């Protein structure tokens, strides 16, 4: 069983997976490969002069895998609550997870299907988002949301930061104490 499963491997999901895996949590990253970032060009992502969406996605996913995230290119078709855990169903198989982070960008159908409360979006062209509390929790215990689906800006730098923020909150809840990850220069 995975401690944290992330649905969506765009900037929010990839960043969440990176933080979760680096924290030593058994992490699953599922993605259907249809991210809107895959069609983007960025010249406003801090620390990067310019980068294509596909290249940004590849780097982020490689970082998460480097720290132990289990990445699978599979589309999630359902999530079922089962005695305090979640069964994540894809056409290829089922996975169990203690916590799920929805990072599906503009796609809210899965969230709505599993009973997560949505609300009207405020970003241009983002009609619906998931209702979350300040930590990223939805109305369903153990289901979190990060990035555009959680109502933050569609800009990759912002969704990546939100994915990290929500992952840190999940890790902190699992640990029972506030989690912080700071690397230092090696001499």
Short mmCIF file of N, CA and C in Angstrom, two decimals:
data_model
loop_
_atom_site.label_atom_id
_atom_site.label_comp_id
_atom_site.label_asym_id
_atom_site.label_seq_id
_atom_site.Cartn_x
_atom_site.Cartn_y
_atom_site.Cartn_z
N UNK A 1 0.85 -1.18 0.00
CA UNK A 1 0.00 0.00 0.00
C UNK A 1 0.89 1.24 0.00
N UNK A 2 0.47 2.24 -0.77
CA UNK A 2 1.19 3.51 -0.84
C UNK A 2 0.70 4.44 0.28
N UNK A 3 1.62 5.21 0.83
CA UNK A 3 1.21 6.21 1.81
C UNK A 3 0.54 7.39 1.12
N UNK A 4 1.10 7.79 -0.03
CA UNK A 4 0.58 8.93 -0.78
C UNK A 4 0.51 8.57 -2.25
N UNK A 5 -0.67 8.74 -2.84
CA UNK A 5 -0.83 8.57 -4.29
C UNK A 5 -1.20 9.93 -4.86
N UNK A 6 -0.56 10.29 -5.95
CA UNK A 6 -0.82 11.56 -6.60
C UNK A 6 -1.38 11.27 -7.98
N UNK A 7 -2.51 11.88 -8.27
CA UNK A 7 -3.17 11.71 -9.56
C UNK A 7 -2.87 12.95 -10.39
N UNK A 8 -2.04 12.78 -11.42
CA UNK A 8 -1.63 13.90 -12.27
C UNK A 8 -0.16 14.20 -12.05
N UNK A 9 0.64 14.15 -13.12
CA UNK A 9 2.09 14.36 -13.01
C UNK A 9 2.54 15.64 -13.69
N UNK A 10 1.67 16.65 -13.71
CA UNK A 10 2.08 17.96 -14.17
C UNK A 10 2.90 18.63 -13.09
N UNK A 11 3.09 19.95 -13.17
CA UNK A 11 3.91 20.63 -12.17
C UNK A 11 3.43 20.42 -10.73
N UNK A 12 2.13 20.47 -10.47
CA UNK A 12 1.63 20.28 -9.10
C UNK A 12 1.85 18.85 -8.64
N UNK A 13 1.44 17.89 -9.44
CA UNK A 13 1.57 16.49 -9.06
C UNK A 13 3.01 16.02 -9.00
N UNK A 14 3.80 16.43 -9.98
CA UNK A 14 5.21 16.04 -9.98
C UNK A 14 5.94 16.61 -8.78
N UNK A 15 5.65 17.86 -8.44
CA UNK A 15 6.27 18.48 -7.28
C UNK A 15 5.82 17.79 -5.99
N UNK A 16 4.54 17.47 -5.89
CA UNK A 16 4.03 16.75 -4.71
C UNK A 16 4.74 15.40 -4.59
N UNK A 17 4.90 14.69 -5.70
CA UNK A 17 5.56 13.38 -5.68
C UNK A 17 7.03 13.51 -5.29
N UNK A 18 7.69 14.54 -5.78
CA UNK A 18 9.09 14.79 -5.43
C UNK A 18 9.24 14.95 -3.92
N UNK A 19 8.42 15.82 -3.32
CA UNK A 19 8.51 16.05 -1.88
C UNK A 19 8.13 14.81 -1.08
N UNK A 20 7.08 14.12 -1.50
CA UNK A 20 6.63 12.93 -0.77
C UNK A 20 7.69 11.83 -0.82
N UNK A 21 8.23 11.57 -2.00
CA UNK A 21 9.24 10.51 -2.14
C UNK A 21 10.52 10.89 -1.40
N UNK A 22 10.94 12.13 -1.52
CA UNK A 22 12.17 12.57 -0.85
C UNK A 22 12.02 12.49 0.66
N UNK A 23 10.79 12.60 1.16
CA UNK A 23 10.53 12.49 2.60
C UNK A 23 10.49 11.02 3.04
N UNK A 24 10.68 10.10 2.10
CA UNK A 24 10.69 8.69 2.44
C UNK A 24 9.33 8.03 2.47
N UNK A 25 8.32 8.73 1.95
CA UNK A 25 6.98 8.15 1.92
C UNK A 25 6.83 7.27 0.68
N UNK A 26 6.17 6.16 0.84
CA UNK A 26 5.90 5.27 -0.30
C UNK A 26 4.91 6.01 -1.19
N UNK A 27 5.39 6.42 -2.37
CA UNK A 27 4.67 7.37 -3.22
C UNK A 27 4.36 6.78 -4.58
N UNK A 28 3.11 6.97 -5.02
CA UNK A 28 2.66 6.57 -6.35
C UNK A 28 2.28 7.82 -7.12
N UNK A 29 2.77 7.93 -8.35
CA UNK A 29 2.44 9.05 -9.23
C UNK A 29 1.81 8.48 -10.49
N UNK A 30 0.53 8.79 -10.69
CA UNK A 30 -0.22 8.30 -11.85
C UNK A 30 -0.55 9.45 -12.78
N UNK A 31 -0.40 9.22 -14.09
CA UNK A 31 -0.66 10.28 -15.04
C UNK A 31 -1.13 9.70 -16.37
N UNK A 32 -2.09 10.38 -16.99
CA UNK A 32 -2.61 9.91 -18.28
C UNK A 32 -1.89 10.54 -19.47
N UNK A 33 -0.95 11.44 -19.22
CA UNK A 33 -0.15 12.01 -20.28
C UNK A 33 -0.82 13.09 -21.11
N UNK A 34 -1.89 13.69 -20.59
CA UNK A 34 -2.62 14.72 -21.36
C UNK A 34 -2.56 16.09 -20.69
N UNK A 35 -1.51 16.35 -19.94
CA UNK A 35 -1.37 17.60 -19.22
C UNK A 35 -1.37 18.80 -20.16
N UNK A 36 -2.01 19.88 -19.73
CA UNK A 36 -1.97 21.07 -20.57
C UNK A 36 -0.56 21.66 -20.60
N UNK A 37 0.27 21.34 -19.62
CA UNK A 37 1.66 21.79 -19.63
C UNK A 37 2.42 21.15 -20.80
N UNK A 38 1.98 19.99 -21.26
CA UNK A 38 2.64 19.33 -22.39
C UNK A 38 2.54 20.15 -23.68
N UNK A 39 1.67 21.15 -23.69
CA UNK A 39 1.51 22.01 -24.87
C UNK A 39 2.04 23.43 -24.62
N UNK A 40 2.75 23.61 -23.52
CA UNK A 40 3.14 24.97 -23.10
C UNK A 40 4.60 25.28 -23.42
N UNK A 41 4.88 26.57 -23.45
CA UNK A 41 6.23 27.12 -23.52
C UNK A 41 6.33 28.13 -22.39
N UNK A 42 7.39 28.04 -21.56
CA UNK A 42 7.51 28.93 -20.41
C UNK A 42 8.78 29.76 -20.47
N UNK A 43 8.61 31.05 -20.29
CA UNK A 43 9.73 31.96 -20.09
C UNK A 43 9.53 32.72 -18.79
N UNK A 44 8.61 32.22 -17.94
CA UNK A 44 8.32 32.88 -16.67
C UNK A 44 8.42 31.91 -15.50
N UNK A 45 9.20 30.84 -15.65
CA UNK A 45 9.39 29.87 -14.59
C UNK A 45 10.71 30.19 -13.92
N UNK A 46 10.67 30.62 -12.66
CA UNK A 46 11.86 31.06 -11.94
C UNK A 46 12.99 30.03 -12.03
N UNK A 47 14.19 30.51 -12.29
CA UNK A 47 15.37 29.66 -12.32
C UNK A 47 15.62 28.99 -13.66
N UNK A 48 14.73 29.21 -14.61
CA UNK A 48 14.87 28.60 -15.93
C UNK A 48 14.68 29.70 -16.96
N UNK A 49 15.67 29.89 -17.84
CA UNK A 49 15.55 30.95 -18.83
C UNK A 49 14.34 30.75 -19.73
N UNK A 50 14.18 29.54 -20.25
CA UNK A 50 13.03 29.18 -21.08
C UNK A 50 13.01 27.66 -21.15
N UNK A 51 11.80 27.09 -21.22
CA UNK A 51 11.69 25.64 -21.27
C UNK A 51 10.36 25.25 -21.90
N UNK A 52 10.38 24.16 -22.62
CA UNK A 52 9.13 23.64 -23.18
C UNK A 52 8.38 22.87 -22.09
N UNK A 53 7.09 22.80 -22.23
CA UNK A 53 6.28 22.03 -21.29
C UNK A 53 6.72 20.58 -21.20
N UNK A 54 6.91 19.90 -22.34
CA UNK A 54 7.35 18.50 -22.26
C UNK A 54 8.67 18.34 -21.51
N UNK A 55 9.61 19.27 -21.72
CA UNK A 55 10.90 19.18 -21.01
C UNK A 55 10.72 19.42 -19.51
N UNK A 56 9.90 20.38 -19.13
CA UNK A 56 9.64 20.65 -17.71
C UNK A 56 9.01 19.43 -17.04
N UNK A 57 8.03 18.82 -17.71
CA UNK A 57 7.38 17.63 -17.17
C UNK A 57 8.38 16.49 -17.00
N UNK A 58 9.23 16.28 -18.00
CA UNK A 58 10.21 15.19 -17.94
C UNK A 58 11.18 15.38 -16.77
N UNK A 59 11.69 16.60 -16.60
CA UNK A 59 12.63 16.87 -15.51
C UNK A 59 11.95 16.63 -14.16
N UNK A 60 10.74 17.15 -13.99
CA UNK A 60 10.03 16.99 -12.72
C UNK A 60 9.73 15.53 -12.40
N UNK A 61 9.30 14.78 -13.39
CA UNK A 61 8.99 13.37 -13.18
C UNK A 61 10.26 12.59 -12.85
N UNK A 62 11.37 12.91 -13.52
CA UNK A 62 12.65 12.24 -13.24
C UNK A 62 13.10 12.53 -11.81
N UNK A 63 12.89 13.77 -11.34
CA UNK A 63 13.26 14.11 -9.96
C UNK A 63 12.48 13.25 -8.98
N UNK A 64 11.18 13.12 -9.19
CA UNK A 64 10.34 12.32 -8.29
C UNK A 64 10.77 10.86 -8.29
N UNK A 65 11.06 10.33 -9.48
CA UNK A 65 11.49 8.93 -9.61
C UNK A 65 12.85 8.73 -8.92
N UNK A 66 13.75 9.71 -9.07
CA UNK A 66 15.08 9.64 -8.45
C UNK A 66 14.97 9.39 -6.95
N UNK A 67 13.97 9.97 -6.30
CA UNK A 67 13.81 9.82 -4.86
C UNK A 67 12.89 8.67 -4.48
N UNK A 68 12.46 7.89 -5.48
CA UNK A 68 11.72 6.67 -5.16
C UNK A 68 10.25 6.64 -5.49
N UNK A 69 9.72 7.70 -6.10
CA UNK A 69 8.31 7.66 -6.49
C UNK A 69 8.11 6.59 -7.56
N UNK A 70 7.02 5.88 -7.46
CA UNK A 70 6.65 4.86 -8.45
C UNK A 70 5.75 5.56 -9.47
N UNK A 71 6.27 5.80 -10.68
CA UNK A 71 5.54 6.53 -11.72
C UNK A 71 4.92 5.55 -12.70
N UNK A 72 3.62 5.73 -12.94
CA UNK A 72 2.92 4.88 -13.91
C UNK A 72 2.09 5.77 -14.82
N UNK A 73 2.21 5.52 -16.13
CA UNK A 73 1.42 6.26 -17.10
C UNK A 73 0.11 5.50 -17.30
N UNK A 74 -0.84 5.78 -16.41
CA UNK A 74 -2.14 5.12 -16.40
C UNK A 74 -3.20 6.15 -16.05
N UNK A 75 -4.34 6.02 -16.67
CA UNK A 75 -5.45 6.93 -16.38
C UNK A 75 -6.30 6.37 -15.24
N UNK A 76 -6.54 7.19 -14.24
CA UNK A 76 -7.38 6.79 -13.11
C UNK A 76 -8.83 6.91 -13.53
N UNK A 77 -9.58 5.82 -13.34
CA UNK A 77 -10.99 5.82 -13.72
C UNK A 77 -11.93 5.89 -12.52
N UNK A 78 -11.41 5.57 -11.32
CA UNK A 78 -12.24 5.66 -10.13
C UNK A 78 -11.37 5.57 -8.89
N UNK A 79 -11.87 6.11 -7.80
CA UNK A 79 -11.23 6.00 -6.49
C UNK A 79 -12.34 5.61 -5.51
N UNK A 80 -12.12 4.51 -4.81
CA UNK A 80 -13.14 3.99 -3.91
C UNK A 80 -12.61 3.95 -2.49
N UNK A 81 -13.36 4.52 -1.56
CA UNK A 81 -12.99 4.47 -0.15
C UNK A 81 -13.27 3.08 0.39
N UNK A 82 -12.29 2.53 1.14
CA UNK A 82 -12.42 1.18 1.67
C UNK A 82 -11.73 1.07 3.03
N UNK A 83 -12.52 1.17 4.09
CA UNK A 83 -12.01 1.00 5.46
C UNK A 83 -10.78 1.86 5.76
N UNK A 84 -10.87 3.16 5.55
CA UNK A 84 -9.80 4.08 5.90
C UNK A 84 -8.67 4.18 4.89
N UNK A 85 -8.82 3.52 3.76
CA UNK A 85 -7.83 3.65 2.68
C UNK A 85 -8.59 3.86 1.38
N UNK A 86 -7.85 4.10 0.31
CA UNK A 86 -8.47 4.32 -0.99
C UNK A 86 -7.96 3.30 -1.99
N UNK A 87 -8.87 2.77 -2.77
CA UNK A 87 -8.54 1.90 -3.89
C UNK A 87 -8.60 2.77 -5.15
N UNK A 88 -7.47 2.89 -5.81
CA UNK A 88 -7.37 3.70 -7.02
C UNK A 88 -7.43 2.75 -8.20
N UNK A 89 -8.44 2.92 -9.03
CA UNK A 89 -8.66 2.01 -10.15
C UNK A 89 -8.20 2.66 -11.46
N UNK A 90 -7.41 1.88 -12.21
CA UNK A 90 -7.02 2.28 -13.57
C UNK A 90 -7.41 1.10 -14.47
N UNK A 91 -7.34 1.30 -15.76
CA UNK A 91 -7.63 0.20 -16.68
C UNK A 91 -6.58 -0.90 -16.57
N UNK A 92 -5.39 -0.57 -16.07
CA UNK A 92 -4.32 -1.56 -15.95
C UNK A 92 -4.34 -2.30 -14.61
N UNK A 93 -5.00 -1.75 -13.59
CA UNK A 93 -5.00 -2.41 -12.29
C UNK A 93 -5.45 -1.48 -11.18
N UNK A 94 -5.36 -1.99 -9.96
CA UNK A 94 -5.78 -1.25 -8.77
C UNK A 94 -4.58 -1.00 -7.87
N UNK A 95 -4.62 0.12 -7.15
CA UNK A 95 -3.58 0.49 -6.19
C UNK A 95 -4.26 0.94 -4.91
N UNK A 96 -3.63 0.69 -3.77
CA UNK A 96 -4.15 1.15 -2.49
C UNK A 96 -3.30 2.28 -1.97
N UNK A 97 -3.96 3.28 -1.37
CA UNK A 97 -3.23 4.40 -0.80
C UNK A 97 -3.95 4.91 0.45
N UNK A 98 -3.14 5.42 1.35
CA UNK A 98 -3.66 6.02 2.57
C UNK A 98 -4.19 7.43 2.29
N UNK A 99 -3.45 8.21 1.52
CA UNK A 99 -3.83 9.57 1.15
C UNK A 99 -3.74 9.71 -0.36
N UNK A 100 -4.61 10.54 -0.93
CA UNK A 100 -4.62 10.81 -2.37
C UNK A 100 -4.57 12.32 -2.57
N UNK A 101 -3.67 12.76 -3.44
CA UNK A 101 -3.61 14.16 -3.84
C UNK A 101 -4.09 14.24 -5.29
N UNK A 102 -5.17 14.98 -5.50
CA UNK A 102 -5.67 15.23 -6.85
C UNK A 102 -4.91 16.42 -7.42
N UNK A 103 -4.22 16.22 -8.53
CA UNK A 103 -3.47 17.28 -9.20
C UNK A 103 -3.75 17.16 -10.69
N UNK A 104 -5.03 17.18 -11.02
CA UNK A 104 -5.49 16.90 -12.39
C UNK A 104 -5.72 18.15 -13.22
N UNK A 105 -5.14 19.27 -12.81
CA UNK A 105 -5.24 20.49 -13.60
C UNK A 105 -6.66 20.98 -13.74
N UNK A 106 -7.11 21.15 -14.97
CA UNK A 106 -8.45 21.67 -15.23
C UNK A 106 -9.52 20.58 -15.19
N UNK A 107 -9.10 19.33 -15.06
CA UNK A 107 -10.05 18.21 -15.12
C UNK A 107 -10.62 17.89 -13.73
N UNK A 108 -11.93 18.08 -13.58
CA UNK A 108 -12.59 17.85 -12.29
C UNK A 108 -13.53 16.65 -12.29
N UNK A 109 -13.66 15.97 -13.41
CA UNK A 109 -14.62 14.87 -13.51
C UNK A 109 -14.38 13.78 -12.48
N UNK A 110 -13.13 13.36 -12.29
CA UNK A 110 -12.82 12.32 -11.31
C UNK A 110 -13.19 12.79 -9.91
N UNK A 111 -12.83 14.01 -9.57
CA UNK A 111 -13.16 14.55 -8.24
C UNK A 111 -14.67 14.53 -8.02
N UNK A 112 -15.43 14.98 -9.02
CA UNK A 112 -16.88 15.00 -8.90
C UNK A 112 -17.44 13.59 -8.78
N UNK A 113 -16.88 12.66 -9.52
CA UNK A 113 -17.34 11.26 -9.51
C UNK A 113 -17.21 10.64 -8.12
N UNK A 114 -16.15 10.99 -7.40
CA UNK A 114 -15.91 10.38 -6.09
C UNK A 114 -16.50 11.19 -4.93
N UNK A 115 -17.27 12.23 -5.26
CA UNK A 115 -17.98 12.99 -4.23
C UNK A 115 -17.22 14.13 -3.60
N UNK A 116 -16.15 14.58 -4.24
CA UNK A 116 -15.42 15.74 -3.74
C UNK A 116 -16.20 16.99 -4.14
N UNK A 117 -16.38 17.89 -3.20
CA UNK A 117 -17.14 19.12 -3.45
C UNK A 117 -16.35 20.05 -4.36
N UNK A 118 -17.03 20.60 -5.36
CA UNK A 118 -16.42 21.57 -6.27
C UNK A 118 -17.11 22.91 -6.12
N UNK A 119 -16.50 23.91 -6.71
CA UNK A 119 -17.07 25.26 -6.70
C UNK A 119 -16.65 25.96 -7.98
N UNK A 120 -17.19 27.14 -8.18
CA UNK A 120 -16.86 27.92 -9.37
C UNK A 120 -15.42 28.41 -9.30
N UNK A 121 -14.70 28.30 -10.42
CA UNK A 121 -13.32 28.77 -10.49
C UNK A 121 -13.26 30.28 -10.66
N UNK A 122 -12.12 30.86 -10.33
CA UNK A 122 -11.93 32.31 -10.47
C UNK A 122 -10.91 32.67 -11.56
N UNK A 123 -10.12 31.71 -12.01
CA UNK A 123 -9.15 31.96 -13.06
C UNK A 123 -9.86 32.03 -14.42
N UNK A 124 -9.33 32.82 -15.35
CA UNK A 124 -9.94 32.84 -16.69
C UNK A 124 -9.98 31.44 -17.29
N UNK A 125 -11.09 31.05 -17.84
CA UNK A 125 -11.33 29.77 -18.52
C UNK A 125 -11.34 28.56 -17.60
N UNK A 126 -11.20 28.74 -16.29
CA UNK A 126 -11.26 27.63 -15.34
C UNK A 126 -12.62 27.71 -14.67
N UNK A 127 -13.57 26.94 -15.19
CA UNK A 127 -14.96 27.03 -14.74
C UNK A 127 -15.20 26.42 -13.37
N UNK A 128 -14.55 25.29 -13.07
CA UNK A 128 -14.82 24.56 -11.85
C UNK A 128 -13.51 24.13 -11.20
N UNK A 129 -13.45 24.23 -9.87
CA UNK A 129 -12.30 23.77 -9.09
C UNK A 129 -12.81 23.00 -7.89
N UNK A 130 -11.92 22.31 -7.23
CA UNK A 130 -12.24 21.57 -6.01
C UNK A 130 -12.18 22.53 -4.83
N UNK A 131 -13.14 22.41 -3.93
CA UNK A 131 -13.14 23.21 -2.70
C UNK A 131 -12.16 22.58 -1.72
N UNK A 132 -11.18 23.36 -1.29
CA UNK A 132 -10.17 22.88 -0.34
C UNK A 132 -10.05 23.84 0.84
N UNK A 133 -9.56 23.32 1.96
CA UNK A 133 -9.27 24.19 3.10
C UNK A 133 -7.85 24.75 2.92
N UNK A 134 -7.36 25.57 3.84
CA UNK A 134 -6.03 26.17 3.66
C UNK A 134 -4.87 25.17 3.55
N UNK A 135 -5.06 23.94 4.02
CA UNK A 135 -4.00 22.93 3.92
C UNK A 135 -4.07 22.14 2.61
N UNK A 136 -5.18 22.25 1.88
CA UNK A 136 -5.36 21.50 0.66
C UNK A 136 -6.29 20.31 0.82
N UNK A 137 -6.92 20.18 1.99
CA UNK A 137 -7.85 19.07 2.23
C UNK A 137 -9.18 19.34 1.55
N UNK A 138 -9.79 18.28 1.02
CA UNK A 138 -11.13 18.37 0.46
C UNK A 138 -12.13 17.95 1.54
N UNK A 139 -13.38 17.83 1.15
CA UNK A 139 -14.42 17.39 2.08
C UNK A 139 -14.30 15.91 2.44
N UNK A 140 -13.48 15.17 1.74
CA UNK A 140 -13.31 13.73 2.00
C UNK A 140 -11.98 13.50 2.73
N UNK A 141 -12.05 12.90 3.89
CA UNK A 141 -10.85 12.63 4.68
C UNK A 141 -9.85 11.83 3.85
N UNK A 142 -8.60 12.29 3.82
CA UNK A 142 -7.56 11.59 3.08
C UNK A 142 -7.46 11.96 1.61
N UNK A 143 -8.38 12.80 1.13
CA UNK A 143 -8.32 13.28 -0.26
C UNK A 143 -7.94 14.76 -0.22
N UNK A 144 -6.89 15.10 -0.89
CA UNK A 144 -6.34 16.45 -0.95
C UNK A 144 -6.35 16.91 -2.40
N UNK A 145 -6.14 18.19 -2.63
CA UNK A 145 -6.03 18.70 -4.01
C UNK A 145 -4.97 19.79 -4.05
N UNK A 146 -4.26 19.85 -5.19
CA UNK A 146 -3.19 20.83 -5.37
C UNK A 146 -3.17 21.32 -6.80
N UNK A 147 -2.75 22.55 -6.97
CA UNK A 147 -2.59 23.12 -8.30
C UNK A 147 -3.88 23.73 -8.82
N UNK A 148 -4.00 23.75 -10.13
CA UNK A 148 -5.14 24.40 -10.78
C UNK A 148 -6.47 23.83 -10.31
N UNK A 149 -6.55 22.51 -10.12
CA UNK A 149 -7.81 21.91 -9.66
C UNK A 149 -8.21 22.44 -8.28
N UNK A 150 -7.23 22.91 -7.50
CA UNK A 150 -7.50 23.44 -6.17
C UNK A 150 -7.72 24.96 -6.19
N UNK A 151 -7.79 25.52 -7.38
CA UNK A 151 -8.12 26.94 -7.51
C UNK A 151 -6.96 27.89 -7.57
N UNK A 152 -5.72 27.38 -7.67
CA UNK A 152 -4.59 28.31 -7.80
C UNK A 152 -4.33 28.58 -9.28
N UNK A 153 -3.54 29.56 -9.55
CA UNK A 153 -3.23 29.98 -10.91
C UNK A 153 -2.72 28.83 -11.76
N UNK A 154 -2.95 28.92 -13.06
CA UNK A 154 -2.48 27.87 -13.97
C UNK A 154 -0.98 27.98 -14.27
N UNK A 155 -0.31 29.02 -13.83
CA UNK A 155 1.11 29.18 -14.09
C UNK A 155 1.91 28.05 -13.45
N UNK A 156 2.82 27.46 -14.19
CA UNK A 156 3.54 26.28 -13.72
C UNK A 156 4.30 26.51 -12.43
N UNK A 157 4.90 27.67 -12.26
CA UNK A 157 5.67 27.94 -11.05
C UNK A 157 4.76 27.95 -9.82
N UNK A 158 3.54 28.43 -10.01
CA UNK A 158 2.58 28.50 -8.90
C UNK A 158 2.00 27.13 -8.59
N UNK A 159 1.64 26.37 -9.62
CA UNK A 159 1.08 25.05 -9.36
C UNK A 159 2.14 24.11 -8.78
N UNK A 160 3.39 24.24 -9.22
CA UNK A 160 4.47 23.42 -8.65
C UNK A 160 4.63 23.73 -7.16
N UNK A 161 4.63 25.00 -6.83
CA UNK A 161 4.74 25.38 -5.42
C UNK A 161 3.56 24.89 -4.60
N UNK A 162 2.36 24.93 -5.18
CA UNK A 162 1.19 24.45 -4.45
C UNK A 162 1.25 22.94 -4.25
N UNK A 163 1.74 22.21 -5.24
CA UNK A 163 1.90 20.77 -5.08
C UNK A 163 2.86 20.45 -3.94
N UNK A 164 3.97 21.17 -3.86
CA UNK A 164 4.93 20.98 -2.76
C UNK A 164 4.28 21.32 -1.42
N UNK A 165 3.54 22.41 -1.36
CA UNK A 165 2.89 22.85 -0.12
C UNK A 165 1.92 21.79 0.39
N UNK A 166 1.07 21.28 -0.50
CA UNK A 166 0.09 20.27 -0.09
C UNK A 166 0.80 18.98 0.31
N UNK A 167 1.82 18.57 -0.43
CA UNK A 167 2.56 17.36 -0.05
C UNK A 167 3.17 17.51 1.34
N UNK A 168 3.75 18.66 1.63
CA UNK A 168 4.32 18.90 2.96
C UNK A 168 3.23 18.77 4.03
N UNK A 169 2.03 19.25 3.75
CA UNK A 169 0.93 19.13 4.71
C UNK A 169 0.53 17.67 4.92
N UNK A 170 0.50 16.88 3.84
CA UNK A 170 0.18 15.45 3.97
C UNK A 170 1.29 14.74 4.75
N UNK A 171 2.54 14.99 4.40
CA UNK A 171 3.68 14.39 5.10
C UNK A 171 3.62 14.74 6.58
N UNK A 172 3.35 16.00 6.89
CA UNK A 172 3.25 16.45 8.28
C UNK A 172 2.16 15.71 9.02
N UNK A 173 1.02 15.50 8.37
CA UNK A 173 -0.06 14.76 9.00
C UNK A 173 0.34 13.30 9.25
N UNK A 174 1.00 12.69 8.28
CA UNK A 174 1.46 11.31 8.46
C UNK A 174 2.50 11.21 9.58
N UNK A 175 3.40 12.18 9.65
CA UNK A 175 4.47 12.17 10.66
C UNK A 175 4.00 12.57 12.04
N UNK A 176 2.90 13.32 12.11
CA UNK A 176 2.44 13.83 13.40
C UNK A 176 3.21 15.04 13.89
N UNK A 177 4.05 15.60 13.02
CA UNK A 177 4.81 16.81 13.33
C UNK A 177 5.11 17.53 12.03
N UNK A 178 5.35 18.82 12.09
CA UNK A 178 5.59 19.62 10.90
C UNK A 178 6.85 19.16 10.19
N UNK A 179 6.72 18.87 8.89
CA UNK A 179 7.83 18.41 8.07
C UNK A 179 8.46 19.58 7.35
N UNK A 180 9.78 19.61 7.34
CA UNK A 180 10.54 20.62 6.61
C UNK A 180 11.66 19.91 5.86
N UNK A 181 11.89 20.30 4.61
CA UNK A 181 12.95 19.70 3.80
C UNK A 181 13.85 20.81 3.29
N UNK A 182 15.03 20.92 3.89
CA UNK A 182 16.01 21.91 3.44
C UNK A 182 17.32 21.20 3.14
N UNK A 183 17.75 21.26 1.91
CA UNK A 183 19.07 20.76 1.55
C UNK A 183 20.07 21.89 1.73
N UNK A 184 21.32 21.52 1.96
CA UNK A 184 22.37 22.53 2.08
C UNK A 184 23.47 22.21 1.09
N UNK A 185 24.25 23.22 0.73
CA UNK A 185 25.37 23.03 -0.19
C UNK A 185 26.35 22.01 0.40
N UNK A 186 26.86 21.16 -0.46
CA UNK A 186 27.86 20.19 -0.03
C UNK A 186 29.23 20.76 -0.33
N UNK A 187 30.11 20.70 0.63
CA UNK A 187 31.46 21.28 0.46
C UNK A 187 32.42 20.28 -0.05
#
